[in-house]
Amino acid sequence: MTTGASTIAVRDSILIFLTAEPLALALKKGLESGGTKSTVVTSEAAALAEAKASPPAVIVIDRRYATTSLLRQWRSLFAVPIVAVQHGPTPCSDDECLQDYERDIDLVVCNQSARELVARVRAILRRQDRRADATTHYTVG
């Protein structure tokens, strides 16, 4: 839930920036079938603008065309999990994956089906829900 320029991520909203339109649309369809709001953008500038306007719960990016440093510079996006996806004929090498993790990417997924990608994103959302539910509130005085 957000209000105005809130820095709180919208629970169960996903921002998808993938250059492979069929994969992006399949991911959107799979997530929305489970009740998760998804927004697909086609450029890094659009992804940054959308993420700043309404911080999502998870960001899915194309690992070859997106820069996480632009996303991480905004305080409201610092803790948002980022999933980097590589699709196509060339899988990620171990070195590339390690470099991605060093660049603040939380999960690197190479050549997975849309169904598996949906399952991974939903798993991240479940962990966020548990963390939010586990918050303890104390009243003093």
XYZ file of N, CA and C in Angstrom:
423
model
N 0.839 -1.156 0.000
C 0.000 0.000 0.000
C 0.892 1.229 0.000
N 0.699 2.164 -0.948
C 1.495 3.379 -0.989
C 0.593 4.584 -1.013
N 1.124 5.683 -0.514
C 0.422 6.952 -0.591
C 1.407 7.992 -1.068
N 1.096 8.650 -2.157
C 1.961 9.684 -2.688
C 3.359 9.191 -2.967
N 4.345 9.835 -2.347
C 5.745 9.487 -2.582
C 6.250 8.532 -1.524
N 5.431 7.657 -1.068
C 5.797 6.708 -0.022
C 6.977 5.853 -0.449
N 7.768 5.439 0.554
C 8.903 4.583 0.263
C 8.605 3.137 0.604
N 7.363 2.833 0.908
C 6.976 1.467 1.231
C 6.616 0.740 -0.056
N 7.198 -0.442 -0.244
C 6.928 -1.214 -1.458
C 5.486 -1.690 -1.465
N 4.897 -1.694 -2.648
C 3.543 -2.207 -2.796
C 3.619 -3.724 -2.666
N 2.908 -4.259 -1.697
C 2.935 -5.691 -1.430
C 2.396 -6.455 -2.636
N 3.134 -7.428 -3.074
C 2.749 -8.279 -4.200
C 2.650 -7.530 -5.529
N 3.458 -6.509 -5.721
C 3.525 -5.884 -7.039
C 4.918 -6.159 -7.601
N 4.961 -6.505 -8.869
C 6.217 -6.881 -9.514
C 6.463 -5.949 -10.687
N 7.683 -5.462 -10.799
C 8.096 -4.675 -11.953
C 8.938 -5.579 -12.839
N 8.564 -5.714 -14.093
C 9.242 -6.611 -15.031
C 9.855 -5.792 -16.158
N 11.184 -5.860 -16.269
C 11.886 -5.251 -17.397
C 12.688 -6.346 -18.082
N 12.083 -6.935 -19.100
C 12.735 -7.976 -19.890
C 12.651 -7.595 -21.359
N 13.725 -7.801 -22.097
C 13.714 -7.472 -23.521
C 13.009 -8.528 -24.344
N 12.879 -9.724 -23.818
C 12.161 -10.801 -24.512
C 10.681 -10.660 -24.174
N 9.927 -10.059 -25.082
C 8.520 -9.778 -24.818
C 7.699 -11.033 -24.516
N 7.902 -12.147 -25.247
C 7.113 -13.347 -24.911
C 7.340 -13.819 -23.471
N 8.584 -13.770 -23.004
C 8.875 -14.174 -21.633
C 8.263 -13.189 -20.645
N 8.366 -11.894 -20.917
C 7.795 -10.874 -20.033
C 6.289 -11.044 -19.903
N 5.623 -11.266 -21.022
C 4.161 -11.428 -20.995
C 3.748 -12.732 -20.317
N 4.514 -13.797 -20.538
C 4.212 -15.069 -19.868
C 4.406 -14.936 -18.357
N 5.452 -14.224 -17.949
C 5.693 -14.000 -16.525
C 4.563 -13.162 -15.923
N 4.182 -12.109 -16.607
C 3.076 -11.251 -16.149
C 1.791 -12.062 -15.996
N 1.476 -12.858 -17.008
C 0.259 -13.669 -16.977
C 0.302 -14.664 -15.812
N 1.435 -15.328 -15.639
C 1.568 -16.305 -14.556
C 1.447 -15.678 -13.182
N 2.047 -14.501 -13.001
C 1.971 -13.829 -11.714
C 0.563 -13.299 -11.446
N -0.058 -12.724 -12.462
C -1.386 -12.164 -12.265
C -2.447 -13.236 -12.052
N -2.210 -14.444 -12.565
C -3.160 -15.531 -12.316
C -3.203 -15.890 -10.829
N -2.129 -15.568 -10.110
C -2.082 -15.803 -8.675
C -2.430 -14.568 -7.855
N -2.886 -13.509 -8.533
C -3.311 -12.315 -7.821
C -2.227 -11.280 -7.602
N -1.098 -11.415 -8.272
C -0.003 -10.480 -8.116
C -0.042 -9.431 -9.215
N -0.070 -8.164 -8.840
C -0.063 -7.072 -9.815
C 1.314 -7.003 -10.461
N 1.361 -6.929 -11.785
C 2.629 -6.880 -12.511
C 2.600 -5.753 -13.520
N 3.749 -5.096 -13.672
C 3.902 -4.046 -14.660
C 5.086 -4.404 -15.536
N 4.881 -4.395 -16.864
C 5.950 -4.690 -17.815
C 6.395 -3.386 -18.452
N 7.706 -3.144 -18.461
C 8.271 -1.975 -19.128
C 9.294 -2.462 -20.150
N 9.596 -1.593 -21.108
C 10.459 -2.014 -22.212
C 11.811 -1.327 -22.249
N 12.072 -0.442 -21.305
C 13.385 0.214 -21.281
C 13.843 0.397 -19.844
N 15.137 0.567 -19.691
C 15.690 0.769 -18.357
C 15.186 2.088 -17.756
N 15.069 3.123 -18.586
C 14.562 4.409 -18.102
C 13.131 4.265 -17.597
N 12.305 3.524 -18.324
C 10.919 3.301 -17.901
C 10.877 2.487 -16.618
N 11.777 1.517 -16.479
C 11.834 0.697 -15.263
C 12.179 1.567 -14.059
N 13.149 2.446 -14.214
C 13.545 3.321 -13.118
C 12.419 4.276 -12.746
N 11.776 4.868 -13.747
C 10.674 5.796 -13.483
C 9.519 5.095 -12.773
N 9.160 3.916 -13.231
C 8.063 3.161 -12.626
C 8.407 2.748 -11.197
N 9.635 2.294 -10.987
C 10.057 1.856 -9.655
C 10.094 3.021 -8.671
N 10.501 4.184 -9.130
C 10.531 5.355 -8.255
C 9.117 5.834 -7.947
N 8.225 5.774 -8.916
C 6.850 6.239 -8.724
C 6.074 5.339 -7.768
N 6.282 4.041 -7.881
C 5.557 3.080 -7.051
C 6.472 1.895 -6.772
N 7.247 1.934 -5.685
C 8.208 0.869 -5.412
C 7.535 -0.505 -5.353
N 8.005 -1.447 -6.174
C 7.417 -2.792 -6.179
C 7.988 -3.659 -5.069
N 7.383 -4.814 -4.879
C 7.885 -5.779 -3.907
C 9.090 -6.522 -4.455
N 9.132 -6.724 -5.782
C 10.230 -7.428 -6.461
C 10.411 -6.781 -7.835
N 11.668 -6.712 -8.281
C 11.979 -6.228 -9.620
C 12.628 -7.366 -10.390
N 12.117 -7.640 -11.585
C 12.705 -8.659 -12.475
C 13.302 -7.907 -13.654
N 14.608 -8.089 -13.868
C 15.294 -7.352 -14.926
C 15.994 -8.303 -15.888
N 16.262 -7.805 -17.068
C 17.073 -8.504 -18.047
C 18.524 -8.264 -17.660
N 19.247 -9.301 -17.314
C 20.595 -9.123 -16.781
C 21.560 -8.513 -17.788
N 21.266 -8.594 -19.059
C 22.178 -8.032 -20.056
C 21.931 -6.550 -20.320
N 20.751 -6.054 -20.010
C 20.390 -4.696 -20.407
C 20.022 -3.773 -19.254
N 20.140 -4.215 -18.036
C 19.748 -3.384 -16.905
C 20.936 -3.151 -15.971
N 20.926 -2.003 -15.340
C 21.973 -1.632 -14.397
C 21.363 -1.511 -13.015
N 21.775 -2.359 -12.109
C 21.195 -2.323 -10.765
C 21.624 -1.089 -9.986
N 22.771 -0.508 -10.314
C 23.232 0.656 -9.559
C 22.246 1.811 -9.648
N 21.565 1.971 -10.793
C 20.558 3.022 -10.923
C 19.381 2.765 -9.992
N 19.002 1.496 -9.863
C 17.888 1.152 -8.988
C 18.268 1.271 -7.515
N 19.467 0.831 -7.171
C 19.891 0.814 -5.775
C 20.202 2.205 -5.226
N 20.409 3.192 -6.098
C 20.721 4.522 -5.601
C 19.524 5.188 -4.919
N 18.320 4.702 -5.211
C 17.125 5.267 -4.604
C 16.830 4.546 -3.302
N 16.693 5.299 -2.239
C 16.499 4.721 -0.914
C 15.292 3.789 -0.868
N 14.218 4.164 -1.560
C 13.002 3.352 -1.536
C 13.177 2.011 -2.238
N 14.237 1.868 -3.054
C 14.461 0.624 -3.798
C 15.637 -0.174 -3.259
N 16.314 0.356 -2.239
C 17.532 -0.284 -1.750
C 17.308 -1.719 -1.284
N 16.192 -1.973 -0.628
C 15.938 -3.312 -0.074
C 15.020 -4.162 -0.938
N 14.597 -3.658 -2.093
C 13.707 -4.422 -2.966
C 14.504 -5.535 -3.640
N 14.068 -6.789 -3.537
C 14.791 -7.878 -4.202
C 14.798 -7.702 -5.723
N 15.961 -7.938 -6.323
C 16.100 -7.859 -7.772
C 16.466 -9.237 -8.300
N 15.670 -9.701 -9.258
C 15.907 -10.980 -9.929
C 16.390 -10.662 -11.335
N 17.592 -11.123 -11.676
C 18.144 -10.902 -13.016
C 17.932 -12.158 -13.844
N 17.394 -11.971 -15.041
C 17.059 -13.094 -15.909
C 17.884 -13.008 -17.180
N 18.458 -14.134 -17.562
C 19.098 -14.227 -18.872
C 18.382 -15.306 -19.652
N 18.009 -14.966 -20.846
C 17.312 -15.904 -21.713
C 18.052 -15.958 -23.030
N 17.795 -16.966 -23.777
C 18.450 -17.078 -25.077
C 19.383 -18.263 -25.143
N 20.130 -18.358 -26.229
C 20.943 -19.546 -26.472
C 22.192 -19.655 -25.602
N 22.662 -18.541 -25.051
C 23.893 -18.577 -24.275
C 23.583 -18.502 -22.787
N 23.879 -19.554 -22.025
C 23.622 -19.507 -20.583
C 24.651 -18.620 -19.880
N 24.339 -18.225 -18.658
C 25.268 -17.431 -17.850
C 26.445 -18.314 -17.441
N 27.626 -17.739 -17.429
C 28.779 -18.461 -16.897
C 28.804 -18.261 -15.385
N 29.566 -19.102 -14.698
C 29.691 -18.948 -13.250
C 30.250 -17.576 -12.892
N 31.246 -17.120 -13.646
C 31.844 -15.810 -13.379
C 30.837 -14.688 -13.555
N 29.998 -14.767 -14.590
C 28.976 -13.746 -14.813
C 27.981 -13.721 -13.664
N 27.565 -14.880 -13.214
C 26.625 -14.953 -12.093
C 27.239 -14.352 -10.831
N 28.492 -14.678 -10.558
C 29.160 -14.128 -9.376
C 29.282 -12.612 -9.464
N 29.571 -12.098 -10.648
C 29.648 -10.646 -10.834
C 28.280 -10.002 -10.582
N 27.223 -10.654 -11.030
C 25.875 -10.126 -10.802
C 25.565 -10.042 -9.305
N 25.931 -11.065 -8.566
C 25.685 -11.038 -7.125
C 26.494 -9.918 -6.465
N 27.681 -9.645 -6.958
C 28.488 -8.547 -6.443
C 27.860 -7.190 -6.768
N 27.037 -7.120 -7.808
C 26.369 -5.876 -8.203
C 25.009 -5.717 -7.536
N 24.782 -6.407 -6.446
C 23.542 -6.279 -5.659
C 22.325 -6.929 -6.280
N 22.534 -7.915 -7.120
C 21.400 -8.696 -7.619
C 21.169 -9.826 -6.625
N 19.910 -10.083 -6.306
C 19.586 -11.065 -5.281
C 19.449 -12.484 -5.816
N 19.050 -12.619 -7.080
C 18.894 -13.936 -7.682
C 19.172 -13.828 -9.169
N 20.000 -14.724 -9.692
C 20.292 -14.779 -11.124
C 19.676 -16.059 -11.672
N 18.863 -15.910 -12.707
C 18.161 -17.039 -13.301
C 18.516 -17.089 -14.778
N 19.031 -18.226 -15.216
C 19.418 -18.375 -16.622
C 18.587 -19.463 -17.300
N 17.989 -19.086 -18.424
C 17.269 -20.018 -19.290
C 16.228 -20.872 -18.565
N 15.479 -20.271 -17.669
C 14.408 -20.980 -16.986
C 13.097 -20.728 -17.716
N 12.177 -21.625 -17.550
C 10.857 -21.430 -18.141
C 10.129 -20.327 -17.376
N 9.106 -19.776 -17.998
C 8.303 -18.752 -17.335
C 7.657 -19.324 -16.072
N 7.244 -20.584 -16.116
C 6.618 -21.208 -14.943
C 7.579 -21.268 -13.760
N 8.839 -21.648 -14.024
C 9.811 -21.713 -12.932
C 10.140 -20.312 -12.419
N 10.223 -19.354 -13.307
C 10.483 -17.978 -12.898
C 9.345 -17.447 -12.028
N 8.111 -17.737 -12.402
C 6.949 -17.353 -11.587
C 7.061 -17.982 -10.199
N 7.412 -19.253 -10.136
C 7.538 -19.941 -8.850
C 8.623 -19.309 -7.980
N 9.730 -18.934 -8.576
C 10.816 -18.306 -7.810
C 10.399 -16.940 -7.266
N 9.728 -16.148 -8.086
C 9.272 -14.826 -7.644
C 8.235 -14.979 -6.530
N 7.327 -15.916 -6.677
C 6.330 -16.150 -5.621
C 6.997 -16.594 -4.318
N 8.072 -17.364 -4.405
C 8.799 -17.781 -3.205
C 9.398 -16.567 -2.496
N 9.926 -15.619 -3.258
C 10.462 -14.392 -2.663
C 9.342 -13.620 -1.964
N 8.190 -13.520 -2.621
C 7.050 -12.814 -2.016
C 6.600 -13.484 -0.720
N 6.597 -14.819 -0.702
C 6.198 -15.539 0.523
C 7.159 -15.220 1.665
N 8.445 -15.188 1.379
C 9.419 -14.866 2.426
C 9.228 -13.439 2.924
N 8.911 -12.516 2.034
C 8.649 -11.142 2.456
C 7.413 -11.082 3.344
N 6.371 -11.837 3.004
C 5.158 -11.868 3.818
C 5.458 -12.390 5.216
N 6.261 -13.440 5.302
C 6.616 -14.005 6.614
C 7.398 -12.999 7.440
N 8.317 -12.289 6.775
C 9.119 -11.295 7.475
C 8.222 -10.163 7.986
N 7.280 -9.731 7.188
C 6.360 -8.663 7.598
C 5.464 -9.121 8.735
N 5.022 -10.381 8.696
C 4.155 -10.918 9.738
C 4.916 -11.142 11.047
N 6.228 -11.345 10.963
C 7.019 -11.633 12.144
C 7.432 -10.371 12.907
N 7.079 -9.209 12.397
C 7.431 -7.971 13.057
C 6.737 -7.887 14.406
N 7.497 -7.606 15.421
C 6.963 -7.491 16.775
C 6.823 -6.014 17.113
N 5.677 -5.653 17.645
C 5.429 -4.266 18.049
C 5.367 -4.200 19.569
N 6.036 -3.226 20.116
C 6.029 -3.017 21.559
C 5.406 -1.656 21.855
N 4.669 -1.585 22.934
C 4.094 -0.328 23.379
C 4.745 0.036 24.708
N 5.245 1.250 24.781
C 5.904 1.708 25.998
C 5.033 2.779 26.643
N 4.888 2.682 27.946
C 4.174 3.721 28.696
C 2.752 3.494 28.683
